[in-house]
Coordinates of C-alpha atoms and ligand atoms in Angstrom, one line a residue:
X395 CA 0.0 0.0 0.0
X396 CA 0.8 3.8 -1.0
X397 CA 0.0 6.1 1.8
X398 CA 0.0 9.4 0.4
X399 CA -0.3 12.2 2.9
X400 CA -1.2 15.7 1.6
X401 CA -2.0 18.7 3.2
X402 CA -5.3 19.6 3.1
X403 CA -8.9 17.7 1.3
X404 CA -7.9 20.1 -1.8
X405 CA -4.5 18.7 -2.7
X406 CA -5.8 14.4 -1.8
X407 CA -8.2 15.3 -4.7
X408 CA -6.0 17.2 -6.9
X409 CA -3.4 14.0 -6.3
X410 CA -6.1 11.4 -6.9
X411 CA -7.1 13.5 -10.3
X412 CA -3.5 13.4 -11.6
X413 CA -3.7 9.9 -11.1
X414 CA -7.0 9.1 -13.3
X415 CA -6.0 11.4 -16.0
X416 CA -2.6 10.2 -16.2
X417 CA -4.0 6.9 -16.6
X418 CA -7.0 7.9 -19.1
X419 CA -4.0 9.2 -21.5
X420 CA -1.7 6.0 -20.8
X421 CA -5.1 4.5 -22.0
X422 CA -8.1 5.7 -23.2
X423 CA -10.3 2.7 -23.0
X424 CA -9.5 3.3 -19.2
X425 CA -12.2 1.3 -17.2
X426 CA -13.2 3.3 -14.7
X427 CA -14.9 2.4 -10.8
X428 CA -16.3 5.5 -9.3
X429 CA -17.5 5.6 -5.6
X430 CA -20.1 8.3 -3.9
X431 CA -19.9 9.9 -0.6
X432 CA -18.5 13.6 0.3
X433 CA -15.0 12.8 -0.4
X434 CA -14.8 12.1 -4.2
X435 CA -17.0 15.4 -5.1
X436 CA -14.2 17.4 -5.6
X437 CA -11.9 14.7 -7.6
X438 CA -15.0 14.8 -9.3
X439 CA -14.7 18.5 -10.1
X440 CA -11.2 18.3 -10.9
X441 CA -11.8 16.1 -13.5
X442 CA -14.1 18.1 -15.1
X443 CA -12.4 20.9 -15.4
X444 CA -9.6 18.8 -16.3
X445 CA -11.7 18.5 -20.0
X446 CA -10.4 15.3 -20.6
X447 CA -11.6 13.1 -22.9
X448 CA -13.6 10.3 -21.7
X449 CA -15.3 8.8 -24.8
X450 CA -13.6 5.5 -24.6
X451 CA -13.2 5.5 -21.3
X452 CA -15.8 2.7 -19.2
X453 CA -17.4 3.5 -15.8
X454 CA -18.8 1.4 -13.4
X455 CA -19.9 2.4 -9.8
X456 CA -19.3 1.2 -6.2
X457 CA -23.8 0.6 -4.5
X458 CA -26.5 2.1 -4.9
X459 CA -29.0 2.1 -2.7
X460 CA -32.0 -0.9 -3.2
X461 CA -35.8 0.6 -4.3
X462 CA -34.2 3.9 -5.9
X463 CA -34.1 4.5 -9.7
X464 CA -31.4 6.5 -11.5
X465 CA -33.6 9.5 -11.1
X466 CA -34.2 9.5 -7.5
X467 CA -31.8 12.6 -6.6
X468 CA -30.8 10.5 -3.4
X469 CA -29.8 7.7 -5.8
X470 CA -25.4 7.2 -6.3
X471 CA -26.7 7.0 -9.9
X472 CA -28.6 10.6 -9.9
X473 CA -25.4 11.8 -7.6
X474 CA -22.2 10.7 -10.8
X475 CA -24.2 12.3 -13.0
X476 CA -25.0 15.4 -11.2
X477 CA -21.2 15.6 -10.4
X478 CA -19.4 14.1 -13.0
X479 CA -20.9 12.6 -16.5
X480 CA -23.4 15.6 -16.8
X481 CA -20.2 17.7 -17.3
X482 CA -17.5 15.1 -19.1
X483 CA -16.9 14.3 -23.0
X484 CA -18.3 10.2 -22.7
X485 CA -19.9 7.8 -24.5
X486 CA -23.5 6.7 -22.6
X487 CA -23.5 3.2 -23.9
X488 CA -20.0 2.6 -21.2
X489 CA -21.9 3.6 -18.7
X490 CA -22.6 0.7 -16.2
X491 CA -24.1 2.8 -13.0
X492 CA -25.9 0.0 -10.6
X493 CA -29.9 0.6 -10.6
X494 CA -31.7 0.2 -7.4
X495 CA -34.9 -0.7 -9.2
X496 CA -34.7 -3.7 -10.9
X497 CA -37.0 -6.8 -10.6
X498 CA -34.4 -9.6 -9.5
X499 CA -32.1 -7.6 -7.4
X500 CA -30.1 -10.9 -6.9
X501 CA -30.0 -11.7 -10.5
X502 CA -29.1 -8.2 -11.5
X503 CA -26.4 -8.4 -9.1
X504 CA -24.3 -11.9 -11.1
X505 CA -25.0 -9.6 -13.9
X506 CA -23.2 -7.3 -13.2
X507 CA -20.2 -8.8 -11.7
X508 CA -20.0 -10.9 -14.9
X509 CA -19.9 -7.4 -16.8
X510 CA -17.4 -6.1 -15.1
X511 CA -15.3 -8.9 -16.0
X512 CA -16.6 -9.1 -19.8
X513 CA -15.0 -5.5 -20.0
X514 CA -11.6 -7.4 -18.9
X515 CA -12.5 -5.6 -15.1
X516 CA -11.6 -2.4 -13.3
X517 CA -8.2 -0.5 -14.3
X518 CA -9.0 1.9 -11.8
X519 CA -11.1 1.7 -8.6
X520 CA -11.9 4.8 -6.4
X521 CA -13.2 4.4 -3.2
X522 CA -13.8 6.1 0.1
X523 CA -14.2 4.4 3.4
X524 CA -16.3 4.4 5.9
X525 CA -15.6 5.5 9.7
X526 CA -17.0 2.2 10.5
X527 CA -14.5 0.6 8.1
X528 CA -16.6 -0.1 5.2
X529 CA -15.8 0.0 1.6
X530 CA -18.7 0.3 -0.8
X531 CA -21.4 -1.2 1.5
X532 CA -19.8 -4.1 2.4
X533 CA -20.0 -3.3 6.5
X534 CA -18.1 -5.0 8.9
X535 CA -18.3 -8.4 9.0
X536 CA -18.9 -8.8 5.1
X537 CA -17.0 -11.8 3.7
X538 CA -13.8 -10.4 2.4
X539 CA -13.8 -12.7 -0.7
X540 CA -17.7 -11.8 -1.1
X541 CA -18.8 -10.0 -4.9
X542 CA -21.5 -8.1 -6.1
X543 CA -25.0 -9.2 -4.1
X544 CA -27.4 -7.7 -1.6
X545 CA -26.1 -6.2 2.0
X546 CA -27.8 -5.2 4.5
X547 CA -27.2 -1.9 5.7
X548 CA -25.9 -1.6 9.4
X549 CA -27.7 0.2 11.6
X550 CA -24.9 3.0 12.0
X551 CA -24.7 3.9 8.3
X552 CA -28.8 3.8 7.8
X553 CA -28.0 7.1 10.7
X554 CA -25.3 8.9 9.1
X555 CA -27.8 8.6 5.8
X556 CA -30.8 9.9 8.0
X557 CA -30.1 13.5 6.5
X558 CA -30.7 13.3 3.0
X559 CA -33.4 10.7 3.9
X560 CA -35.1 13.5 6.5
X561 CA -35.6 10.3 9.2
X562 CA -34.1 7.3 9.6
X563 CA -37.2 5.0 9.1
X564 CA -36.7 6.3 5.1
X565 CA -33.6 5.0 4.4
X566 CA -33.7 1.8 2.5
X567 CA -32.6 -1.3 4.1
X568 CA -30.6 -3.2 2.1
X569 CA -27.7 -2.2 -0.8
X570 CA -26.4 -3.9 -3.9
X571 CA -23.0 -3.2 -3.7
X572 CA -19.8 -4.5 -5.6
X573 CA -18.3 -7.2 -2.8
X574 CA -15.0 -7.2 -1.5
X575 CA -13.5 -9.4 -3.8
X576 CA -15.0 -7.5 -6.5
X577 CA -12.7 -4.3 -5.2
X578 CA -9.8 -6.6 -4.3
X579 CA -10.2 -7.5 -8.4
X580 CA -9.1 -4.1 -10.3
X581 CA -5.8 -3.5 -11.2
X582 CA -5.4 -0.4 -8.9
X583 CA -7.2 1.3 -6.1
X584 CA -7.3 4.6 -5.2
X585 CA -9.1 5.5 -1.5
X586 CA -9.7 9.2 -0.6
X587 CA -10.3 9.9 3.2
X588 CA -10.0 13.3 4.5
X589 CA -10.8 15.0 8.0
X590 CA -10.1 13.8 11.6
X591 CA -13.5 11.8 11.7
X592 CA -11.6 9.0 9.3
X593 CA -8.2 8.8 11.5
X594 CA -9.1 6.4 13.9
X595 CA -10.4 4.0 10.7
X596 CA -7.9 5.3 8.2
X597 CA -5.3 3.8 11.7
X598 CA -7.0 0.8 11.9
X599 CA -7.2 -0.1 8.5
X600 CA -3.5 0.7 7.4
X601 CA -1.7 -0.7 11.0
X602 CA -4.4 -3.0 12.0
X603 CA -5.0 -6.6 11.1
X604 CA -6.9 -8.0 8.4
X605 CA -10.3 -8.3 9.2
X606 CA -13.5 -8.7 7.9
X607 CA -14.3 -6.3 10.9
X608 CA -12.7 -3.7 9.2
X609 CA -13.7 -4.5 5.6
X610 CA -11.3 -2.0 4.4
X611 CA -8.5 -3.8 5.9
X612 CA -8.4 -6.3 3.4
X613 CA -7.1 -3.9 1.0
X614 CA -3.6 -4.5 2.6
X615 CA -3.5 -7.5 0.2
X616 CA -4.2 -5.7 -2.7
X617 CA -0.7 -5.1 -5.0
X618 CA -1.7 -1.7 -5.9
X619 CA -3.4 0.7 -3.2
X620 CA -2.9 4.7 -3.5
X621 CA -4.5 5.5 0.0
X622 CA -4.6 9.4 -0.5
X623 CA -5.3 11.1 3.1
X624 CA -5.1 14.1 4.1
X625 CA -3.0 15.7 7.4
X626 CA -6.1 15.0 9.5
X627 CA -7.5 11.6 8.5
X628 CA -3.8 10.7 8.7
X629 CA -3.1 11.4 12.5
X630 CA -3.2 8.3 14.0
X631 CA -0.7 6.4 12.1
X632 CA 1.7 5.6 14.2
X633 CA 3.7 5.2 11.3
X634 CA 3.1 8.6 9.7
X635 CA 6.7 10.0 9.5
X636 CA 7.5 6.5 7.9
X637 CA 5.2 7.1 5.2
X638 CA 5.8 10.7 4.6
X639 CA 9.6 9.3 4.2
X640 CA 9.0 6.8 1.7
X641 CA 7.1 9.0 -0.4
X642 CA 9.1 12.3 -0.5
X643 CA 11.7 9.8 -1.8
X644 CA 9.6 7.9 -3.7
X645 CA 10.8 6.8 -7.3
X646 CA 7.9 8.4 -10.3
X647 CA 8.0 5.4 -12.5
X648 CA 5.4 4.0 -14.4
X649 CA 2.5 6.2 -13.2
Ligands
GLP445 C1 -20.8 5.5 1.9 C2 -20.6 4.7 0.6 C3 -19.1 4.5 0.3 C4 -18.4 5.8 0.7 C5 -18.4 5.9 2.2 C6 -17.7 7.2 2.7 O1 -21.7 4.9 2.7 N1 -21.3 3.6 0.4 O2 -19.0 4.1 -1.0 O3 -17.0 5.6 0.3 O4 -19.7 5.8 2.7 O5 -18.5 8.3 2.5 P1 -18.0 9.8 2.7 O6 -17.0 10.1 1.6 O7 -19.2 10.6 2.6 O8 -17.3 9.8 4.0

């Protein structure tokens, strides 16, 4: 794993958006997993007004919430293209956004993992985390060989979504969400996490040991992490100064 401390939210995203266009010119049929949440919005600016190219480029997404369609503005899929595809050169027929609405969840689900590896799977994967250690919605406990399906939401996250759902009792239940394994599967990962609210998580999940407790935690297995953090999400590492180390000296090859 690449632990990338940066100053402040601005620069993780500015880092993170140097990464996915570098890539997108390396290769323009770049396939492309985008996640939700606060923390990507402003990657997702940056890329925007980075006027890339994206035509070729595939995108798939992290959950979406069960029972909402695409147009629900408290859908992930209404949220990417508020943020990002609304305002990007692509092509609409590579675009593979999860639907909340569809007949046979379960079905849907297999579906979709088997897409994603039709498309010969995820280049890139951007993710966030959550500060109960989940990645996507796989929450703790979720099998960390587990692929796209049905979760149950935990009763923590079904609060923190309470807002944009004006009560609890209105957030949906369950998720379809791409598993751990799915994640584990791309070729690189990129997870954002800024502000002091991740540093206890962003701690347990880069020092701590695997566990499906902490989903994100699995990710230590994973060849090619970027974990891009910012001064505050990174204050528990007990290993900060290490990290910082390794990276001011770090060798820019093959980005
Ligand atoms: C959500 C999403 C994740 C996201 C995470 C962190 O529940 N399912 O994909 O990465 O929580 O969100 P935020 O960036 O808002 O902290």
């Amino acid at each position: 794993m690449e632990v990338i401390i940066k100053a402040n939210y601005e620069e993780v995203c500015r880092e993170a958006a140097q990464m996915v266009t570098a890539a997108l010119r390396k290769k323009p049929a770049l396939v492309l997993g985008l996640a939700t949440g606060k923390t990507p919005r402003e990657l997702y600016r940056r890329l925007v007004e980075s006027q890339e190219d994206f035509q070729n480029a595939m995108f798939f997404n992290l959950d979406e919430f069960v029972g909402l369609p695409p147009r629900d503005p408290r859908s992930f899929h209404h949220y990417l293209q508020e943020h990002l595809m609304d305002h990007i050169r692509h092509d609409p027929r590579k675009v593979f956004f999860l639907r909340g609405d569809e007949r046979d969840m379960e079905r849907y689900a297999s579906e979709y993992e088997e897409k994603i590896q039709d498309v010969g799977g995820i280049d890139i994967q951007i993710l966030g985390i959550g500060r109960n250690g989940h990645i996507a919605f796989n929450e703790p406990g979720s099998s960390l060989g587990s692929r796209t399906r049905i979760k149950t939401l935990d009763a923590k996250t079904i609060v923190e979504y309470a807002g944009i759902f004006h009560s609890p009792d209105e957030v949906p239940r369950f998720s379809i969400t791409l598993g751990i394994g799915t994640v584990m599967a791309a070729r690189r990962i990129i997870l954002l996490a800024a502000g002091p609210e991740k540093a206890e998580i962003i701690h347990r999940m880069v020092e701590g040991p695997i566990t499906a407790e902490v989903p994100g935690s699995a990710l230590q297995l994973h060849p090619l992490v970027h974990l891009v953090i910012d001064e505050d999400a990174a204050a528990k590492l007990a290993r900060r100064d290490y990290w910082k180390w390794v990276y001011s000296n770090k060798w820019r090859v093959g980005q």
